[in-house]
Amino acid sequence: MPHDPNNVVRVNPNEPQTGVIKRAAEVLQHGGLVAFPTETVYGLGAHALDVAAVREIFSAKERPEWDPLIVHVADIAMAQMLVTRTPPAFDELAKKFWPGPLTLVVYKAAHVPDEVTARRNTVALRQPRHPVASALLAEAQLPIAAPSANRFGRPSPTRAQHVVEDLGNRVDLILDAGPTPLGVESTVLDLTQSPPAILRPGGVSLEELEAVLGPVTMSKCVTDQVEVKGLRGPGMTAKHYAPSATVELFDGEPSDMARQMAERADALHRQGKKVGAIVSEEMRNAVESHTQLVACFGAWGAWEALARKLFGVLRVLDSQGVDVILCPLPPAKGLAMALRDRLQRAAGGSSERK
Ligand code: TXA
Ligand code: MG
């Protein structure tokens, strides 16, 4: 079906227009789907307590029903209405990191639908920081269930155009506020485990959390756990956040990685493959002469810049029809840990080339 551009509405990212926010809130209140920007990525939102609306999220995204959704809240008071008991760490973390890119997994209240939590007794909660998301939550006065607004398994959307590409007419309204400021998803922290466990690294780092909580463990996200148990949905692979192209990762010093990427690009070209590369400033010269499609994110260590660009670059290289994307692997610390995680998933869980 051709896309109807009438479902895309531009909105000011800093001072969202009241009329637009009211219209979006009404769509949610009537059980519709609204794609909206958060500070991390665009979300595909529905009224979290409306079971039929929540089911629409799963069908629009083609998301397997076993993968639970994050519920977005207007404030801590709204979060408290969706939980039974919360550990003291919940208040401490919410006060310190909300609104912001931290999702807290806690025991759910009985009225939170099984469809949202994939029949778990826990719910994932987050108060987003983007002015458009905040205004929408305040206006609708509803908890909004929202996964990233991409088709399941694809890179998350950091622009409204990405939502249009993946979901188009399956969404009632898409709020276009330009690129999302952070570009990588929230950190998912499970507070029902002791010590707390990071299920997915993201916009709040392990180090920042440990400064508040003491030791925090790194765990596998739900998707990985389900795979381990052999309950994978039909047609699923270990790949996630993934472009159609194969992603090959490189580890080590920037100069070594650049040399290895150049050699690998030559070898792939000899096999007739079309190659794209993601590089830092330092790697650019060494790699550029070996492949035309090079996306540079900035200096090695400029992780905020890489976070903003990564998902968009994966989509662009895909649209150029590359067979293989070569990319250096950021270190496992700070914000880089989230980027490292997404790249490893985009590569299908395979380990990096040496
Ligand atoms: O930044 C973000 O988190 C974005 C924006 C839109 O808020 N949302 C997002 O949602 O990335 P999604 O659905 O793409 O990823 C949510 C992750 C999934 O890995 C899911 O398995 C996990 O959170 N999750 C949700 N509820 C959970 C629960 N009750 N227990 C454990 N993991 C949960
Ligand atoms: Mg997602």
mmCIF file of C-alpha atoms and ligand atoms in Angstrom:
data_model
loop_
_atom_site.group_PDB
_atom_site.id
_atom_site.type_symbol
_atom_site.label_atom_id
_atom_site.label_comp_id
_atom_site.label_asym_id
_atom_site.label_seq_id
_atom_site.Cartn_x
_atom_site.Cartn_y
_atom_site.Cartn_z
ATOM 1 C CA MET A 1 0.000 0.000 0.000
ATOM 2 C CA PRO A 2 1.453 3.441 -0.849
ATOM 3 C CA HIS A 3 2.250 5.547 2.177
ATOM 4 C CA ASP A 4 -0.199 8.284 3.088
ATOM 5 C CA PRO A 5 1.943 11.268 4.116
ATOM 6 C CA ASN A 6 -1.042 12.753 5.990
ATOM 7 C CA ASN A 7 -0.219 10.665 9.041
ATOM 8 C CA VAL A 8 3.121 12.479 9.512
ATOM 9 C CA VAL A 9 2.911 15.761 11.449
ATOM 10 C CA ARG A 10 5.886 17.977 12.143
ATOM 11 C CA VAL A 11 6.265 19.186 15.700
ATOM 12 C CA ASN A 12 8.714 21.578 17.340
ATOM 13 C CA PRO A 13 11.202 19.417 19.312
ATOM 14 C CA ASN A 14 11.738 22.004 22.049
ATOM 15 C CA GLU A 15 8.323 23.661 22.334
ATOM 16 C CA PRO A 16 5.812 21.197 20.920
ATOM 17 C CA GLN A 17 2.646 22.860 19.561
ATOM 18 C CA THR A 18 -0.348 22.283 21.847
ATOM 19 C CA GLY A 19 -2.697 21.457 18.957
ATOM 20 C CA VAL A 20 -0.449 18.659 17.699
ATOM 21 C CA ILE A 21 -0.001 17.198 21.187
ATOM 22 C CA LYS A 22 -3.759 17.293 21.823
ATOM 23 C CA ARG A 23 -4.457 15.474 18.557
ATOM 24 C CA ALA A 24 -1.867 12.790 19.405
ATOM 25 C CA ALA A 25 -3.242 12.378 22.943
ATOM 26 C CA GLU A 26 -6.743 11.848 21.513
ATOM 27 C CA VAL A 27 -5.497 9.158 19.138
ATOM 28 C CA LEU A 28 -3.980 7.317 22.131
ATOM 29 C CA GLN A 29 -7.093 7.754 24.285
ATOM 30 C CA HIS A 30 -9.173 6.202 21.475
ATOM 31 C CA GLY A 31 -6.937 3.144 21.197
ATOM 32 C CA GLY A 32 -4.807 4.275 18.242
ATOM 33 C CA LEU A 33 -1.058 4.086 17.599
ATOM 34 C CA VAL A 34 1.185 7.170 17.740
ATOM 35 C CA ALA A 35 4.889 7.133 16.850
ATOM 36 C CA PHE A 36 6.652 9.812 18.873
ATOM 37 C CA PRO A 37 10.224 10.942 19.549
ATOM 38 C CA THR A 38 11.983 10.234 22.825
ATOM 39 C CA GLU A 39 15.515 11.382 23.665
ATOM 40 C CA THR A 40 16.750 7.890 22.690
ATOM 41 C CA VAL A 41 14.843 6.677 19.612
ATOM 42 C CA TYR A 42 11.301 7.000 18.215
ATOM 43 C CA GLY A 43 8.728 4.885 20.078
ATOM 44 C CA LEU A 44 5.536 3.254 18.793
ATOM 45 C CA GLY A 45 3.020 4.182 21.470
ATOM 46 C CA ALA A 46 -0.372 2.907 22.595
ATOM 47 C CA HIS A 47 -2.493 3.250 25.754
ATOM 48 C CA ALA A 48 -0.723 0.717 28.012
ATOM 49 C CA LEU A 49 -3.924 -0.420 29.767
ATOM 50 C CA ASP A 50 -5.912 -0.904 26.527
ATOM 51 C CA VAL A 51 -5.303 -4.527 25.540
ATOM 52 C CA ALA A 52 -6.590 -4.163 21.971
ATOM 53 C CA ALA A 53 -4.341 -1.132 21.392
ATOM 54 C CA VAL A 54 -1.326 -2.960 22.810
ATOM 55 C CA ARG A 55 -1.991 -5.921 20.469
ATOM 56 C CA GLU A 56 -1.882 -3.471 17.559
ATOM 57 C CA ILE A 57 1.704 -2.558 18.505
ATOM 58 C CA PHE A 58 2.763 -6.194 18.162
ATOM 59 C CA SER A 59 1.087 -6.658 14.810
ATOM 60 C CA ALA A 60 2.351 -3.344 13.368
ATOM 61 C CA LYS A 61 5.943 -4.175 14.343
ATOM 62 C CA GLU A 62 5.635 -7.915 13.619
ATOM 63 C CA ARG A 63 7.064 -8.336 17.107
ATOM 64 C CA PRO A 64 6.835 -11.765 18.760
ATOM 65 C CA GLU A 65 4.366 -11.724 21.653
ATOM 66 C CA TRP A 66 6.982 -13.026 24.121
ATOM 67 C CA ASP A 67 8.990 -9.773 23.972
ATOM 68 C CA PRO A 68 7.612 -7.378 26.643
ATOM 69 C CA LEU A 69 7.123 -3.623 26.158
ATOM 70 C CA ILE A 70 8.428 -0.617 28.090
ATOM 71 C CA VAL A 71 5.700 1.502 29.690
ATOM 72 C CA HIS A 72 6.405 5.245 29.544
ATOM 73 C CA VAL A 73 5.128 7.359 32.425
ATOM 74 C CA ALA A 74 4.569 11.085 32.984
ATOM 75 C CA ASP A 75 6.177 11.056 36.430
ATOM 76 C CA ILE A 76 7.098 8.881 39.421
ATOM 77 C CA ALA A 77 3.502 9.054 40.749
ATOM 78 C CA MET A 78 2.169 7.452 37.535
ATOM 79 C CA ALA A 79 4.869 4.765 37.818
ATOM 80 C CA GLN A 80 3.818 3.989 41.400
ATOM 81 C CA MET A 81 0.284 3.179 40.195
ATOM 82 C CA LEU A 82 1.606 0.421 37.922
ATOM 83 C CA VAL A 83 3.675 -1.497 40.471
ATOM 84 C CA THR A 84 3.100 -3.487 43.653
ATOM 85 C CA ARG A 85 6.161 -3.040 45.795
ATOM 86 C CA THR A 86 9.329 -1.285 44.758
ATOM 87 C CA PRO A 87 12.757 -1.592 46.357
ATOM 88 C CA PRO A 88 14.302 1.571 47.880
ATOM 89 C CA ALA A 89 16.653 1.702 44.884
ATOM 90 C CA PHE A 90 13.662 2.454 42.635
ATOM 91 C CA ASP A 91 12.973 5.850 44.205
ATOM 92 C CA GLU A 92 16.633 6.697 44.384
ATOM 93 C CA LEU A 93 17.239 5.871 40.717
ATOM 94 C CA ALA A 94 14.027 7.493 39.467
ATOM 95 C CA LYS A 95 14.847 10.702 41.355
ATOM 96 C CA LYS A 96 18.363 10.766 39.959
ATOM 97 C CA PHE A 97 17.918 9.594 36.347
ATOM 98 C CA TRP A 98 14.280 10.410 35.415
ATOM 99 C CA PRO A 99 13.312 11.899 33.135
ATOM 100 C CA GLY A 100 15.983 10.112 31.123
ATOM 101 C CA PRO A 101 17.238 6.992 29.326
ATOM 102 C CA LEU A 102 16.882 4.514 32.200
ATOM 103 C CA THR A 103 14.204 1.787 32.228
ATOM 104 C CA LEU A 104 13.501 0.096 35.569
ATOM 105 C CA VAL A 105 12.068 -3.431 35.760
ATOM 106 C CA VAL A 106 9.948 -3.919 38.916
ATOM 107 C CA TYR A 107 7.008 -6.114 40.075
ATOM 108 C CA LYS A 108 3.819 -5.099 38.267
ATOM 109 C CA ALA A 109 0.387 -4.232 39.618
ATOM 110 C CA ALA A 110 -2.410 -6.687 38.707
ATOM 111 C CA HIS A 111 -4.126 -4.298 36.267
ATOM 112 C CA VAL A 112 -1.078 -4.037 33.967
ATOM 113 C CA PRO A 113 -2.108 -6.319 31.074
ATOM 114 C CA ASP A 114 -0.257 -9.561 30.357
ATOM 115 C CA GLU A 115 0.013 -8.394 26.737
ATOM 116 C CA VAL A 116 2.327 -5.561 27.838
ATOM 117 C CA THR A 117 4.603 -7.663 30.017
ATOM 118 C CA ALA A 118 4.507 -10.869 27.945
ATOM 119 C CA ARG A 119 2.908 -12.624 30.925
ATOM 120 C CA ARG A 120 5.760 -11.721 33.268
ATOM 121 C CA ASN A 121 5.056 -10.548 36.811
ATOM 122 C CA THR A 122 7.327 -7.557 36.186
ATOM 123 C CA VAL A 123 6.919 -4.345 34.206
ATOM 124 C CA ALA A 124 9.573 -2.105 32.609
ATOM 125 C CA LEU A 125 9.023 1.607 33.344
ATOM 126 C CA ARG A 126 10.635 4.774 32.076
ATOM 127 C CA GLN A 127 9.943 8.519 32.173
ATOM 128 C CA PRO A 128 11.390 9.922 28.934
ATOM 129 C CA ARG A 129 13.107 13.308 28.745
ATOM 130 C CA HIS A 130 12.210 14.505 25.224
ATOM 131 C CA PRO A 131 9.877 17.567 25.410
ATOM 132 C CA VAL A 132 7.486 15.985 22.868
ATOM 133 C CA ALA A 133 7.243 12.712 24.826
ATOM 134 C CA SER A 134 6.823 14.622 28.115
ATOM 135 C CA ALA A 135 4.092 16.841 26.659
ATOM 136 C CA LEU A 136 2.245 13.849 25.204
ATOM 137 C CA LEU A 137 2.318 11.942 28.503
ATOM 138 C CA ALA A 138 1.171 15.021 30.433
ATOM 139 C CA GLU A 139 -1.662 15.709 27.988
ATOM 140 C CA ALA A 140 -2.912 12.131 27.581
ATOM 141 C CA GLN A 141 -2.555 11.345 31.297
ATOM 142 C CA LEU A 142 -2.048 7.706 30.331
ATOM 143 C CA PRO A 143 0.818 5.283 30.695
ATOM 144 C CA ILE A 144 2.107 4.739 27.128
ATOM 145 C CA ALA A 145 3.438 1.317 26.139
ATOM 146 C CA ALA A 146 6.061 1.910 23.454
ATOM 147 C CA PRO A 147 8.764 -0.239 21.941
ATOM 148 C CA SER A 148 11.127 1.299 19.409
ATOM 149 C CA ALA A 149 9.123 2.180 16.272
ATOM 150 C CA ASN A 150 11.005 -0.095 13.863
ATOM 151 C CA ARG A 151 9.945 -3.375 12.317
ATOM 152 C CA PHE A 152 11.145 -6.156 14.661
ATOM 153 C CA GLY A 153 14.854 -6.913 14.215
ATOM 154 C CA ARG A 154 15.631 -3.738 12.201
ATOM 155 C CA PRO A 155 17.844 -0.888 13.467
ATOM 156 C CA SER A 156 15.881 1.421 15.812
ATOM 157 C CA PRO A 157 14.478 4.617 14.259
ATOM 158 C CA THR A 158 16.276 7.853 15.072
ATOM 159 C CA ARG A 159 14.277 9.890 12.508
ATOM 160 C CA ALA A 160 10.586 10.001 11.613
ATOM 161 C CA GLN A 161 11.564 8.908 8.092
ATOM 162 C CA HIS A 162 12.828 5.595 9.528
ATOM 163 C CA VAL A 163 9.390 5.031 11.090
ATOM 164 C CA VAL A 164 7.732 5.775 7.747
ATOM 165 C CA GLU A 165 10.077 3.279 6.012
ATOM 166 C CA ASP A 166 9.350 0.473 8.480
ATOM 167 C CA LEU A 167 5.745 1.070 9.563
ATOM 168 C CA GLY A 168 4.208 3.658 7.190
ATOM 169 C CA ASN A 169 0.436 3.274 7.211
ATOM 170 C CA ARG A 170 0.375 0.858 10.129
ATOM 171 C CA VAL A 171 0.553 3.875 12.482
ATOM 172 C CA ASP A 172 -2.289 6.364 12.937
ATOM 173 C CA LEU A 173 0.001 9.330 13.577
ATOM 174 C CA ILE A 174 3.759 9.921 13.357
ATOM 175 C CA LEU A 175 5.122 12.967 15.210
ATOM 176 C CA ASP A 176 8.202 14.228 13.358
ATOM 177 C CA ALA A 177 10.463 16.248 15.669
ATOM 178 C CA GLY A 178 13.680 15.677 13.688
ATOM 179 C CA PRO A 179 16.558 13.414 14.777
ATOM 180 C CA THR A 180 16.527 12.044 18.343
ATOM 181 C CA PRO A 181 19.255 13.631 20.523
ATOM 182 C CA LEU A 182 20.832 10.475 21.993
ATOM 183 C CA GLY A 183 20.328 7.925 19.214
ATOM 184 C CA VAL A 184 20.685 4.729 21.263
ATOM 185 C CA GLU A 185 18.009 3.168 23.482
ATOM 186 C CA SER A 186 17.611 3.350 27.251
ATOM 187 C CA THR A 187 19.485 1.144 29.698
ATOM 188 C CA VAL A 188 17.176 -1.619 30.967
ATOM 189 C CA LEU A 189 17.900 -2.352 34.649
ATOM 190 C CA ASP A 190 16.209 -5.247 36.475
ATOM 191 C CA LEU A 191 15.588 -4.272 40.112
ATOM 192 C CA THR A 192 13.934 -7.614 40.967
ATOM 193 C CA GLN A 193 17.362 -9.269 40.988
ATOM 194 C CA SER A 194 19.950 -8.726 43.693
ATOM 195 C CA PRO A 195 22.343 -7.211 42.859
ATOM 196 C CA PRO A 196 20.425 -5.311 40.144
ATOM 197 C CA ALA A 197 21.161 -6.520 36.599
ATOM 198 C CA ILE A 198 21.567 -4.575 33.368
ATOM 199 C CA LEU A 199 19.500 -6.451 30.778
ATOM 200 C CA ARG A 200 20.452 -4.019 28.015
ATOM 201 C CA PRO A 201 23.212 -1.375 28.184
ATOM 202 C CA GLY A 202 22.053 2.058 26.979
ATOM 203 C CA GLY A 203 22.006 5.784 27.616
ATOM 204 C CA VAL A 204 22.826 5.562 31.342
ATOM 205 C CA SER A 205 26.163 3.801 31.871
ATOM 206 C CA LEU A 206 27.081 0.917 34.180
ATOM 207 C CA GLU A 207 29.519 3.264 35.916
ATOM 208 C CA GLU A 208 26.797 5.872 36.614
ATOM 209 C CA LEU A 209 24.517 3.171 38.043
ATOM 210 C CA GLU A 210 27.253 1.647 40.197
ATOM 211 C CA ALA A 211 27.996 5.083 41.645
ATOM 212 C CA VAL A 212 24.455 5.007 43.101
ATOM 213 C CA LEU A 213 23.851 1.293 43.711
ATOM 214 C CA GLY A 214 27.217 -0.339 44.295
ATOM 215 C CA PRO A 215 27.871 -3.494 42.239
ATOM 216 C CA VAL A 216 25.544 -4.108 39.269
ATOM 217 C CA THR A 217 25.693 -7.265 37.137
ATOM 218 C CA MET A 218 25.484 -7.502 33.357
ATOM 219 C CA SER A 219 22.810 -9.934 32.247
ATOM 220 C CA LYS A 220 21.313 -11.162 29.017
ATOM 221 C CA CYS A 221 18.296 -9.328 27.648
ATOM 222 C CA VAL A 222 14.971 -11.088 27.362
ATOM 223 C CA THR A 223 15.493 -11.782 23.687
ATOM 224 C CA ASP A 224 18.724 -13.651 24.359
ATOM 225 C CA GLN A 225 17.250 -15.583 27.284
ATOM 226 C CA VAL A 226 14.398 -16.788 25.138
ATOM 227 C CA GLU A 227 16.869 -17.936 22.515
ATOM 228 C CA VAL A 228 18.847 -19.862 25.104
ATOM 229 C CA LYS A 229 15.687 -21.668 26.158
ATOM 230 C CA GLY A 230 15.040 -22.646 22.557
ATOM 231 C CA LEU A 231 11.703 -20.836 22.468
ATOM 232 C CA ARG A 232 12.596 -18.686 19.513
ATOM 233 C CA GLY A 233 9.711 -17.424 17.430
ATOM 234 C CA PRO A 234 9.446 -18.831 13.916
ATOM 235 C CA GLY A 235 11.759 -17.150 11.430
ATOM 236 C CA MET A 236 13.791 -15.470 14.174
ATOM 237 C CA THR A 237 17.543 -15.323 14.163
ATOM 238 C CA ALA A 238 20.069 -14.127 16.725
ATOM 239 C CA LYS A 239 20.303 -10.938 14.661
ATOM 240 C CA HIS A 240 18.747 -7.807 16.090
ATOM 241 C CA TYR A 241 19.055 -4.059 15.505
ATOM 242 C CA ALA A 242 20.298 -5.329 12.160
ATOM 243 C CA PRO A 243 20.560 -4.036 8.607
ATOM 244 C CA SER A 244 20.118 -6.493 5.709
ATOM 245 C CA ALA A 245 23.853 -6.348 4.995
ATOM 246 C CA THR A 246 26.256 -8.589 6.919
ATOM 247 C CA VAL A 247 28.086 -6.656 9.653
ATOM 248 C CA GLU A 248 31.753 -7.577 10.345
ATOM 249 C CA LEU A 249 33.415 -6.172 13.473
ATOM 250 C CA PHE A 250 37.058 -5.395 14.279
ATOM 251 C CA ASP A 251 38.704 -5.057 17.680
ATOM 252 C CA GLY A 252 42.023 -3.553 18.800
ATOM 253 C CA GLU A 253 43.899 -0.280 18.352
ATOM 254 C CA PRO A 254 42.397 2.194 15.844
ATOM 255 C CA SER A 255 45.385 1.970 13.476
ATOM 256 C CA ASP A 256 45.339 -1.868 13.521
ATOM 257 C CA MET A 257 41.601 -1.937 12.940
ATOM 258 C CA ALA A 258 41.940 0.476 9.998
ATOM 259 C CA ARG A 259 44.581 -1.713 8.382
ATOM 260 C CA GLN A 260 42.517 -4.872 8.898
ATOM 261 C CA MET A 261 39.390 -3.211 7.544
ATOM 262 C CA ALA A 262 41.254 -2.055 4.419
ATOM 263 C CA GLU A 263 42.592 -5.587 3.814
ATOM 264 C CA ARG A 264 39.188 -7.123 4.365
ATOM 265 C CA ALA A 265 37.560 -4.609 1.995
ATOM 266 C CA ASP A 266 40.069 -5.611 -0.723
ATOM 267 C CA ALA A 267 39.364 -9.315 -0.171
ATOM 268 C CA LEU A 268 35.592 -8.756 -0.313
ATOM 269 C CA HIS A 269 35.892 -6.665 -3.477
ATOM 270 C CA ARG A 270 37.799 -9.539 -5.093
ATOM 271 C CA GLN A 271 34.766 -11.721 -4.326
ATOM 272 C CA GLY A 272 32.578 -9.167 -6.089
ATOM 273 C CA LYS A 273 30.996 -7.866 -2.887
ATOM 274 C CA LYS A 274 29.876 -4.273 -2.346
ATOM 275 C CA VAL A 275 31.474 -2.994 0.865
ATOM 276 C CA GLY A 276 30.640 -0.133 3.232
ATOM 277 C CA ALA A 277 32.615 0.928 6.298
ATOM 278 C CA ILE A 278 32.017 2.924 9.470
ATOM 279 C CA VAL A 279 35.225 4.626 10.603
ATOM 280 C CA SER A 280 36.598 7.181 13.040
ATOM 281 C CA GLU A 281 38.520 10.234 11.841
ATOM 282 C CA GLU A 282 41.821 8.426 12.539
ATOM 283 C CA MET A 283 40.853 5.472 10.333
ATOM 284 C CA ARG A 284 39.420 7.407 7.452
ATOM 285 C CA ASN A 285 42.479 7.822 5.206
ATOM 286 C CA ALA A 286 43.553 4.205 5.536
ATOM 287 C CA VAL A 287 40.084 2.817 4.708
ATOM 288 C CA GLU A 288 38.714 5.366 2.231
ATOM 289 C CA SER A 289 40.987 4.367 -0.644
ATOM 290 C CA HIS A 290 39.756 0.746 -0.325
ATOM 291 C CA THR A 291 36.028 1.349 -0.399
ATOM 292 C CA GLN A 292 33.904 4.269 -1.594
ATOM 293 C CA LEU A 293 31.132 3.975 0.954
ATOM 294 C CA VAL A 294 32.709 5.256 4.135
ATOM 295 C CA ALA A 295 30.719 6.853 6.975
ATOM 296 C CA CYS A 296 32.875 8.753 9.469
ATOM 297 C CA PHE A 297 31.418 9.495 12.916
ATOM 298 C CA GLY A 298 34.221 11.657 14.362
ATOM 299 C CA ALA A 299 37.246 11.000 16.552
ATOM 300 C CA TRP A 300 37.761 7.552 18.156
ATOM 301 C CA GLY A 301 36.186 8.084 21.557
ATOM 302 C CA ALA A 302 33.450 10.454 20.299
ATOM 303 C CA TRP A 303 30.811 7.966 21.400
ATOM 304 C CA GLU A 304 27.991 10.490 21.614
ATOM 305 C CA ALA A 305 28.516 11.296 17.946
ATOM 306 C CA LEU A 306 28.580 7.588 17.039
ATOM 307 C CA ALA A 307 25.423 6.986 19.110
ATOM 308 C CA ARG A 308 23.559 9.727 17.246
ATOM 309 C CA LYS A 309 24.599 8.379 13.839
ATOM 310 C CA LEU A 310 24.900 4.612 14.172
ATOM 311 C CA PHE A 311 21.374 3.369 13.402
ATOM 312 C CA GLY A 312 20.903 5.934 10.624
ATOM 313 C CA VAL A 313 24.224 4.981 9.008
ATOM 314 C CA LEU A 314 23.308 1.279 9.071
ATOM 315 C CA ARG A 315 20.086 2.150 7.241
ATOM 316 C CA VAL A 316 21.847 4.373 4.697
ATOM 317 C CA LEU A 317 24.484 1.743 3.880
ATOM 318 C CA ASP A 318 21.671 -0.791 3.474
ATOM 319 C CA SER A 319 19.812 1.475 1.097
ATOM 320 C CA GLN A 320 23.013 1.770 -0.980
ATOM 321 C CA GLY A 321 22.824 -1.998 -1.424
ATOM 322 C CA VAL A 322 26.085 -2.932 0.300
ATOM 323 C CA ASP A 323 26.644 -6.641 1.003
ATOM 324 C CA VAL A 324 29.002 -6.176 3.945
ATOM 325 C CA ILE A 325 29.472 -3.371 6.503
ATOM 326 C CA LEU A 326 32.880 -3.218 8.221
ATOM 327 C CA CYS A 327 32.970 -1.528 11.624
ATOM 328 C CA PRO A 328 35.363 -1.107 14.564
ATOM 329 C CA LEU A 329 34.090 -2.306 17.948
ATOM 330 C CA PRO A 330 33.890 0.370 20.690
ATOM 331 C CA PRO A 331 35.202 -0.563 24.171
ATOM 332 C CA ALA A 332 32.977 -2.051 26.896
ATOM 333 C CA LYS A 333 32.708 1.069 29.048
ATOM 334 C CA GLY A 334 30.480 4.139 29.421
ATOM 335 C CA LEU A 335 28.159 4.892 26.526
ATOM 336 C CA ALA A 336 30.458 2.846 24.249
ATOM 337 C CA MET A 337 29.200 -0.319 25.966
ATOM 338 C CA ALA A 338 25.733 0.246 24.495
ATOM 339 C CA LEU A 339 27.168 0.801 21.005
ATOM 340 C CA ARG A 340 29.334 -2.298 21.317
ATOM 341 C CA ASP A 341 26.224 -4.300 22.309
ATOM 342 C CA ARG A 342 24.135 -3.023 19.357
ATOM 343 C CA LEU A 343 26.935 -3.693 16.879
ATOM 344 C CA GLN A 344 27.437 -7.225 18.193
ATOM 345 C CA ARG A 345 23.722 -7.870 17.788
ATOM 346 C CA ALA A 346 23.709 -6.298 14.328
ATOM 347 C CA ALA A 347 26.519 -8.735 13.484
ATOM 348 C CA GLY A 348 24.249 -11.577 14.602
ATOM 349 C CA GLY A 349 26.043 -12.312 17.848
ATOM 350 C CA SER A 350 29.159 -13.464 15.987
ATOM 351 C CA SER A 351 32.499 -12.502 17.497
ATOM 352 C CA GLU A 352 34.686 -9.889 15.887
ATOM 353 C CA ARG A 353 37.305 -10.645 13.235
ATOM 354 C CA LYS A 354 40.911 -10.540 14.309
HETATM 355 O O1 TXA B 1 14.960 3.933 24.695
HETATM 356 C C1 TXA B 1 14.134 3.024 24.736
HETATM 357 O O2 TXA B 1 14.120 2.169 25.634
HETATM 358 C C2 TXA B 1 13.077 2.965 23.619
HETATM 359 C C3 TXA B 1 12.220 4.225 23.723
HETATM 360 C C4 TXA B 1 11.086 4.215 22.718
HETATM 361 O O3 TXA B 1 11.755 4.360 25.035
HETATM 362 N N1 TXA B 1 12.293 1.787 23.720
HETATM 363 C C5 TXA B 1 12.771 0.555 23.411
HETATM 364 O O4 TXA B 1 11.834 -0.460 23.548
HETATM 365 O O5 TXA B 1 13.906 0.355 23.035
HETATM 366 P P1 TXA B 1 12.053 -1.938 22.983
HETATM 367 O O6 TXA B 1 10.758 -2.621 23.150
HETATM 368 O O7 TXA B 1 12.603 -1.864 21.614
HETATM 369 O O8 TXA B 1 13.061 -2.573 23.982
HETATM 370 C C6 TXA B 1 12.646 -2.858 25.307
HETATM 371 C C7 TXA B 1 13.520 -3.869 25.955
HETATM 372 C C8 TXA B 1 13.394 -5.226 25.287
HETATM 373 O O9 TXA B 1 14.689 -5.813 25.200
HETATM 374 C C9 TXA B 1 12.503 -5.988 26.270
HETATM 375 O O10 TXA B 1 12.761 -7.365 26.195
HETATM 376 C C10 TXA B 1 12.907 -5.374 27.610
HETATM 377 O O11 TXA B 1 13.114 -4.018 27.309
HETATM 378 N N2 TXA B 1 11.815 -5.494 28.598
HETATM 379 C C11 TXA B 1 10.602 -4.912 28.570
HETATM 380 N N3 TXA B 1 9.849 -5.299 29.624
HETATM 381 C C12 TXA B 1 10.599 -6.139 30.358
HETATM 382 C C13 TXA B 1 10.388 -6.897 31.555
HETATM 383 N N4 TXA B 1 9.241 -6.856 32.228
HETATM 384 N N5 TXA B 1 11.404 -7.672 32.000
HETATM 385 C C14 TXA B 1 12.573 -7.712 31.326
HETATM 386 N N6 TXA B 1 12.842 -7.042 30.181
HETATM 387 C C15 TXA B 1 11.868 -6.259 29.699
HETATM 388 MG MG MG B 2 13.536 -2.249 19.953
#
